[in-house]
Amino acid sequence: LVTGVQTCALPISTWDGQSGLHTHMTNTRITDPEIFEKRYPCILREFSLREGSGGSGLHPGGNGVVRDIEFLVPVQCSILSERRSHRPYGMEGGGPGALGRNDWVRQGEDGESRVNLGGKATVKMGRGDRIVINTPGGGAWGSETAEKVKTNGVQKEVFAAKGSVDRYKMRQETN
């Protein structure tokens, strides 16, 4: 079982970040829940957007996802993920996104217990155990207090253009 879920596309100066995007790593794909459950001995208990996980700012970062998978037989489960100890940073004054988290929910005689697996781990899970993957939110672009101006009924932020592309554009426009 190999799945790859990226949190979001980065926000930039003109739009908000996108939530819950899937990115392909070599040979992965996001499989429909019905096919996933038919092919593997598991139940997909939840696959949803992780509301509030994107950074706050003029253009908020995209929200991560929650993926809760229950195993019907004992399995060896591996996770390889990032942004579990360092939050995704914001740009131009935007706030950081929320940290990701990978939990092993164990079924025991005394009920459920949760173990934080960190970003990279391999564990032997029992029947009824679950892995709950909370992907990080994306960092925002621009501070929430950024000045805006109204142009033809459309809200646009005021910012100073910087960088080599802008210098090239200025040279082209002045010649």
Backbone as numpy.savetxt, mean C-alpha at the origin, in Angstrom:
# Nx Ny Nz CAx CAy CAz Cx Cy Cz
1.75 -20.58 -3.60 0.90 -19.42 -3.60 1.80 -18.19 -3.60
1.74 -17.43 -4.66 2.53 -16.20 -4.75 1.59 -15.08 -5.17
1.55 -14.03 -4.37 0.75 -12.88 -4.74 1.57 -11.63 -4.52
1.29 -10.58 -5.27 1.99 -9.32 -5.10 1.00 -8.19 -5.07
0.97 -7.44 -4.00 0.08 -6.31 -3.90 0.89 -5.11 -3.47
0.88 -4.09 -4.28 1.54 -2.84 -3.91 0.49 -1.94 -3.31
0.92 -1.07 -2.45 0.02 -0.16 -1.80 -0.65 0.81 -2.76
0.14 1.60 -3.45 -0.45 2.71 -4.18 0.51 3.25 -5.22
-0.05 4.09 -6.08 0.78 4.89 -6.98 1.02 6.21 -6.27
2.20 6.75 -6.43 2.56 7.96 -5.71 1.74 9.16 -6.17
1.35 10.02 -5.22 0.70 11.26 -5.61 1.75 12.22 -6.16
1.33 13.12 -7.00 2.22 14.18 -7.47 1.50 15.50 -7.34
2.06 16.54 -7.88 1.53 17.88 -7.65 0.14 18.11 -8.23
-0.35 17.22 -9.06 -1.65 17.47 -9.69 -2.71 16.41 -9.40
-2.38 15.31 -8.72 -3.43 14.33 -8.38 -3.06 13.52 -7.15
-4.10 12.91 -6.55 -3.93 12.08 -5.36 -3.35 10.73 -5.75
-2.77 10.03 -4.75 -2.25 8.69 -4.97 -3.39 7.71 -5.20
-3.13 6.64 -5.92 -4.12 5.60 -6.18 -4.02 4.53 -5.10
-5.14 3.98 -4.70 -5.18 2.99 -3.63 -5.19 1.57 -4.16
-4.55 0.67 -3.41 -4.65 -0.76 -3.62 -4.26 -1.28 -4.99
-3.21 -0.75 -5.59 -2.80 -1.21 -6.91 -1.99 -2.49 -6.82
-2.10 -3.34 -7.82 -1.32 -4.57 -7.90 -0.15 -4.32 -8.84
1.03 -4.75 -8.44 2.18 -4.65 -9.32 2.71 -6.04 -9.57
3.15 -6.27 -10.77 3.65 -7.59 -11.15 5.12 -7.72 -10.80
5.46 -8.83 -10.15 6.84 -9.18 -9.88 7.06 -10.49 -10.64
7.87 -10.48 -11.59 8.22 -11.65 -12.38 6.98 -12.38 -12.89
6.48 -13.35 -12.13 5.37 -14.17 -12.63 4.16 -14.16 -11.71
3.89 -13.07 -11.04 2.74 -13.05 -10.13 1.54 -12.41 -10.80
0.41 -12.65 -10.21 -0.82 -12.01 -10.65 -1.78 -11.98 -9.48
-2.76 -11.13 -9.58 -3.76 -11.09 -8.53 -4.92 -11.96 -9.02
-5.18 -13.00 -8.29 -6.15 -14.00 -8.70 -7.51 -13.69 -8.09
-8.59 -13.93 -8.85 -9.93 -13.75 -8.32 -10.11 -14.62 -7.08
-10.84 -14.13 -6.06 -11.01 -14.91 -4.84 -11.57 -16.32 -5.07
-12.51 -16.46 -6.00 -13.11 -17.77 -6.25 -12.07 -18.76 -6.79
-11.22 -18.32 -7.68 -10.17 -19.17 -8.25 -9.12 -19.45 -7.19
-8.74 -18.43 -6.44 -7.76 -18.55 -5.36 -8.19 -19.65 -4.38
-9.46 -19.60 -3.95 -9.96 -20.57 -2.97 -10.14 -21.96 -3.58
-10.41 -22.03 -4.86 -10.58 -23.34 -5.52 -9.23 -24.05 -5.69
-8.19 -23.29 -5.99 -6.87 -23.87 -6.28 -6.03 -24.15 -5.04
-6.27 -23.41 -3.96 -5.44 -23.53 -2.77 -6.31 -23.86 -1.56
-5.76 -24.57 -0.58 -6.53 -24.94 0.61 -6.62 -23.77 1.59
-7.35 -22.74 1.19 -7.45 -21.56 2.04 -8.76 -20.83 1.77
-9.07 -19.90 2.65 -10.24 -19.03 2.51 -9.74 -17.60 2.58
-10.11 -16.79 1.62 -9.77 -15.37 1.64 -10.86 -14.67 2.44
-10.55 -14.39 3.70 -11.55 -13.82 4.61 -11.80 -12.34 4.34
-10.74 -11.65 3.91 -10.90 -10.22 3.62 -9.87 -9.79 2.60
-10.32 -8.96 1.66 -9.43 -8.29 0.72 -10.07 -6.94 0.47
-9.56 -5.92 1.17 -10.20 -4.60 1.13 -9.15 -3.50 1.20
-9.59 -2.28 0.92 -8.71 -1.13 1.10 -8.53 -0.87 2.59
-7.35 -0.45 2.95 -7.01 -0.14 4.34 -7.24 1.36 4.55
-8.47 1.72 4.84 -8.87 3.12 4.93 -8.00 3.88 5.93
-7.61 5.09 5.54 -6.84 5.96 6.42 -5.35 5.66 6.46
-4.86 4.73 5.64 -3.44 4.38 5.69 -2.57 5.28 4.81
-3.18 6.01 3.87 -2.42 6.94 3.04 -2.07 8.20 3.81
-0.92 8.79 3.50 -0.49 10.02 4.17 -1.43 11.18 3.88
-1.48 12.13 4.80 -2.35 13.29 4.59 -1.55 14.44 3.99
-2.21 15.18 3.13 -1.57 16.31 2.47 -2.47 16.89 1.41
-1.92 17.82 0.64 -2.68 18.44 -0.44 -3.18 17.35 -1.39
-2.32 16.41 -1.73 -2.71 15.23 -2.52 -2.36 14.01 -1.68
-3.37 13.42 -1.02 -3.12 12.29 -0.11 -2.50 11.09 -0.82
-1.72 10.33 -0.05 -1.19 9.08 -0.57 -2.30 8.05 -0.68
-2.12 7.07 -1.54 -3.11 6.02 -1.70 -3.15 5.11 -0.47
-4.30 4.49 -0.25 -4.46 3.56 0.85 -3.90 2.19 0.49
-3.37 1.52 1.49 -2.92 0.14 1.32 -4.11 -0.81 1.31
-3.84 -2.09 1.40 -4.91 -3.09 1.42 -4.75 -3.99 2.65
-5.85 -4.66 2.99 -5.86 -5.69 4.02 -6.18 -7.00 3.31
-5.35 -7.99 3.54 -5.58 -9.31 2.96 -5.48 -10.33 4.10
-6.59 -10.98 4.41 -6.69 -11.94 5.52 -6.95 -13.32 4.91
-5.97 -14.23 5.06 -6.05 -15.56 4.45 -6.03 -16.61 5.56
-7.06 -17.47 5.58 -7.13 -18.58 6.54 -6.76 -19.87 5.83
-5.89 -20.65 6.45 -5.43 -21.91 5.85 -6.24 -23.08 6.40
-6.68 -23.97 5.50 -7.51 -25.11 5.87 -6.70 -26.36 6.19
-5.41 -26.33 5.87 -4.48 -27.43 6.16 -3.18 -26.80 6.67
-2.34 -27.58 7.34 -1.04 -27.02 7.75 -0.21 -26.64 6.52
0.43 -25.47 6.58 1.23 -24.96 5.46 2.49 -24.30 5.97
3.47 -24.18 5.09 4.61 -23.32 5.35 4.33 -22.02 4.61
4.34 -20.92 5.30 3.97 -19.63 4.73 5.17 -18.69 4.80
5.48 -18.06 3.68 6.58 -17.08 3.63 6.05 -15.74 3.19
6.62 -14.69 3.75 6.27 -13.32 3.36 7.56 -12.55 3.13
7.57 -11.76 2.07 8.70 -10.89 1.75 8.09 -9.53 1.44
8.28 -8.58 2.34 7.61 -7.29 2.20 8.49 -6.17 2.73
8.10 -4.96 2.46 8.86 -3.77 2.86 7.94 -2.79 3.59
8.54 -1.75 4.12 7.88 -0.66 4.82 7.10 -1.15 6.04
7.76 -2.05 6.80 7.19 -2.54 8.05 7.84 -1.86 9.26
8.98 -1.20 9.05 9.62 -0.48 10.15 9.87 1.00 9.82
9.86 1.38 8.55 10.03 2.78 8.14 8.85 3.18 7.28
8.15 4.22 7.70 6.95 4.66 6.99 7.30 5.21 5.61
6.42 4.98 4.62 6.63 5.60 3.31 6.57 7.12 3.46
7.60 7.80 3.01 7.70 9.23 3.24 6.81 10.03 2.28
6.45 11.25 2.70 5.73 12.18 1.85 6.71 13.08 1.11
6.20 13.83 0.15 7.03 14.74 -0.63 6.48 16.17 -0.52
7.37 17.13 -0.59 7.00 18.55 -0.58 6.06 18.89 0.58
6.34 18.35 1.77 5.55 18.67 2.96 4.39 17.72 3.22
4.19 16.73 2.38 3.11 15.75 2.60 3.45 14.79 3.72
2.43 14.29 4.38 2.62 13.37 5.50 2.98 11.96 5.04
3.63 11.18 5.91 3.99 9.81 5.57 2.77 8.89 5.59
2.87 7.78 4.88 1.83 6.76 4.92 2.00 5.89 6.16
0.99 5.08 6.45 1.04 4.18 7.60 1.98 3.01 7.33
2.59 2.49 8.40 3.43 1.30 8.28 2.59 0.09 7.87
3.22 -0.85 7.18 2.59 -2.13 6.91 2.78 -3.05 8.10
2.04 -4.15 8.11 2.14 -5.12 9.20 1.69 -6.48 8.69
2.40 -7.53 9.11 2.06 -8.91 8.76 1.83 -9.68 10.05
0.62 -10.12 10.28 0.28 -10.84 11.51 -0.03 -12.30 11.24
0.47 -13.16 12.10 0.12 -14.57 12.12 -0.91 -14.71 13.23
-2.13 -15.04 12.85 -3.20 -15.24 13.83 -3.27 -16.74 14.10
-2.85 -17.13 15.31 -2.76 -18.55 15.67 -3.99 -18.98 16.45
-4.45 -20.19 16.13 -5.57 -20.78 16.86 -5.00 -21.72 17.92
-5.35 -21.48 19.16 -4.85 -22.32 20.24 -5.97 -22.72 21.18
-5.62 -23.49 22.17 -6.61 -23.93 23.15 -7.21 -22.75 23.91
-6.43 -21.69 24.08 -6.90 -20.51 24.81 -7.48 -19.45 23.88
-7.76 -19.81 22.64 -8.30 -18.85 21.68 -7.25 -18.35 20.72
-7.51 -17.19 20.16 -6.60 -16.61 19.16 -5.45 -15.85 19.82
-4.30 -15.90 19.16 -3.18 -15.04 19.54 -2.57 -14.48 18.26
-2.02 -13.29 18.35 -1.41 -12.63 17.19 0.09 -12.51 17.38
0.82 -12.82 16.29 2.27 -12.67 16.29 2.64 -11.79 15.11
3.36 -10.70 15.38 3.82 -9.83 14.30 5.01 -10.52 13.63
4.88 -10.84 12.33 5.93 -11.55 11.61 7.05 -10.64 11.11
6.87 -9.33 11.16 7.85 -8.44 10.58 7.72 -8.44 9.06
8.73 -7.92 8.38 8.67 -7.79 6.92 9.05 -9.04 6.15
9.89 -9.87 6.75 10.38 -11.06 6.04 10.37 -12.23 7.01
9.62 -13.29 6.66 9.54 -14.43 7.58 9.05 -15.67 6.83
9.35 -16.83 7.41 8.80 -18.11 6.99 8.35 -18.83 8.25
7.10 -19.26 8.28 6.55 -19.94 9.47 5.72 -21.15 9.03
5.62 -22.13 9.92 4.76 -23.30 9.69 3.45 -23.04 10.41
2.40 -22.86 9.62 1.09 -22.54 10.18 0.24 -23.80 10.25
-0.63 -23.84 11.25 -1.53 -24.97 11.42 -2.87 -24.72 10.77
-3.67 -25.76 10.75 -5.04 -25.66 10.23 -5.80 -24.58 11.03
-6.47 -23.68 10.32 -7.22 -22.60 10.95 -6.41 -21.36 11.24
-5.08 -21.44 11.12 -4.25 -20.24 11.31 -4.46 -19.30 10.13
-4.16 -18.02 10.36 -4.35 -17.01 9.32 -3.11 -16.13 9.22
-2.91 -15.60 8.02 -1.95 -14.51 7.85 -2.77 -13.29 7.45
-2.57 -12.19 8.16 -3.27 -10.94 7.88 -2.21 -9.94 7.43
-2.27 -9.57 6.17 -1.29 -8.66 5.56 -1.93 -7.28 5.44
-1.33 -6.31 6.10 -1.75 -4.91 5.97 -0.63 -4.18 5.23
-0.87 -3.84 3.97 0.18 -3.16 3.21 0.23 -1.69 3.63
1.40 -1.05 3.52 1.51 0.34 3.96 0.74 1.29 3.05
0.42 2.45 3.59 -0.17 3.50 2.77 0.93 4.31 2.11
0.59 5.02 1.07 1.56 5.86 0.37 1.71 7.21 1.03
2.90 7.80 0.91 3.12 9.15 1.41 2.38 10.16 0.55
2.01 11.29 1.14 1.26 12.33 0.44 2.21 13.31 -0.26
1.65 14.14 -1.14 2.40 15.19 -1.81 1.81 16.53 -1.38
2.65 17.43 -0.89 2.22 18.79 -0.53 1.56 18.86 0.83
1.78 19.96 1.51 1.18 20.13 2.84 -0.31 20.42 2.70
-1.05 20.08 3.75 -2.50 20.31 3.73 -2.82 21.79 3.67
-1.89 22.63 4.09 -2.14 24.07 4.12 -1.60 24.77 2.87
-1.21 23.98 1.86 -0.67 24.59 0.63 -1.69 25.56 0.05
-1.17 26.68 -0.43 -2.03 27.70 -1.00 -2.62 27.22 -2.32
-3.91 27.53 -2.53 -4.57 27.16 -3.78 -5.14 28.42 -4.43
-5.24 28.39 -5.72 -5.90 29.47 -6.45 -6.97 28.85 -7.34
-8.00 29.63 -7.61 -9.10 29.12 -8.45 -8.91 29.65 -9.86
-8.85 28.74 -10.83 -8.67 29.11 -12.23 -9.73 28.43 -13.06
-10.61 29.19 -13.66 -11.69 28.65 -14.49 -12.49 27.56 -13.76
-12.77 27.76 -12.49 -13.57 26.81 -11.72 -12.82 25.57 -11.28
-11.51 25.49 -11.56 -10.72 24.31 -11.19 -9.74 24.73 -10.11
-9.64 23.93 -9.06 -8.67 24.21 -8.00 -7.29 23.77 -8.45
-6.32 24.68 -8.38 -4.93 24.35 -8.71 -4.05 24.92 -7.62
-3.03 24.17 -7.24 -2.12 24.64 -6.21 -1.06 25.55 -6.84
-0.55 26.46 -6.02 0.51 27.35 -6.46 1.83 26.75 -6.00
2.76 26.52 -6.91 4.07 26.02 -6.53 5.09 26.52 -7.54
6.32 26.58 -7.12 7.41 27.01 -7.98 7.97 25.80 -8.71
8.00 25.88 -10.03 8.58 24.79 -10.82 10.08 24.77 -10.62
10.63 23.55 -10.46 12.07 23.39 -10.25 12.56 22.22 -11.07
13.83 22.20 -11.37 14.43 21.04 -12.00 14.85 21.27 -13.44
15.56 20.27 -14.00 16.13 20.39 -15.33 15.08 20.48 -16.41
13.96 19.79 -16.25 12.90 19.85 -17.27 12.35 21.26 -17.37
12.16 21.90 -16.22 11.64 23.27 -16.22 12.64 24.25 -16.82
13.94 24.06 -16.53 14.95 24.93 -17.13 14.97 24.76 -18.65
14.85 23.52 -19.12 14.82 23.26 -20.57 13.59 23.93 -21.20
12.44 23.80 -20.54 11.21 24.41 -21.04 11.35 25.93 -21.13
11.96 26.54 -20.11 12.15 27.99 -20.11 13.06 28.41 -21.26
14.13 27.66 -21.52 15.02 27.99 -22.63 14.28 27.89 -23.97
13.45 26.89 -24.12 12.71 26.72 -25.37 11.72 27.86 -25.58
11.06 28.29 -24.50 10.07 29.34 -24.61 10.68 30.73 -24.82
11.94 30.92 -24.43 12.57 32.23 -24.59 13.30 32.36 -25.93
13.51 31.27 -26.64 14.21 31.34 -27.93 13.28 31.61 -29.07
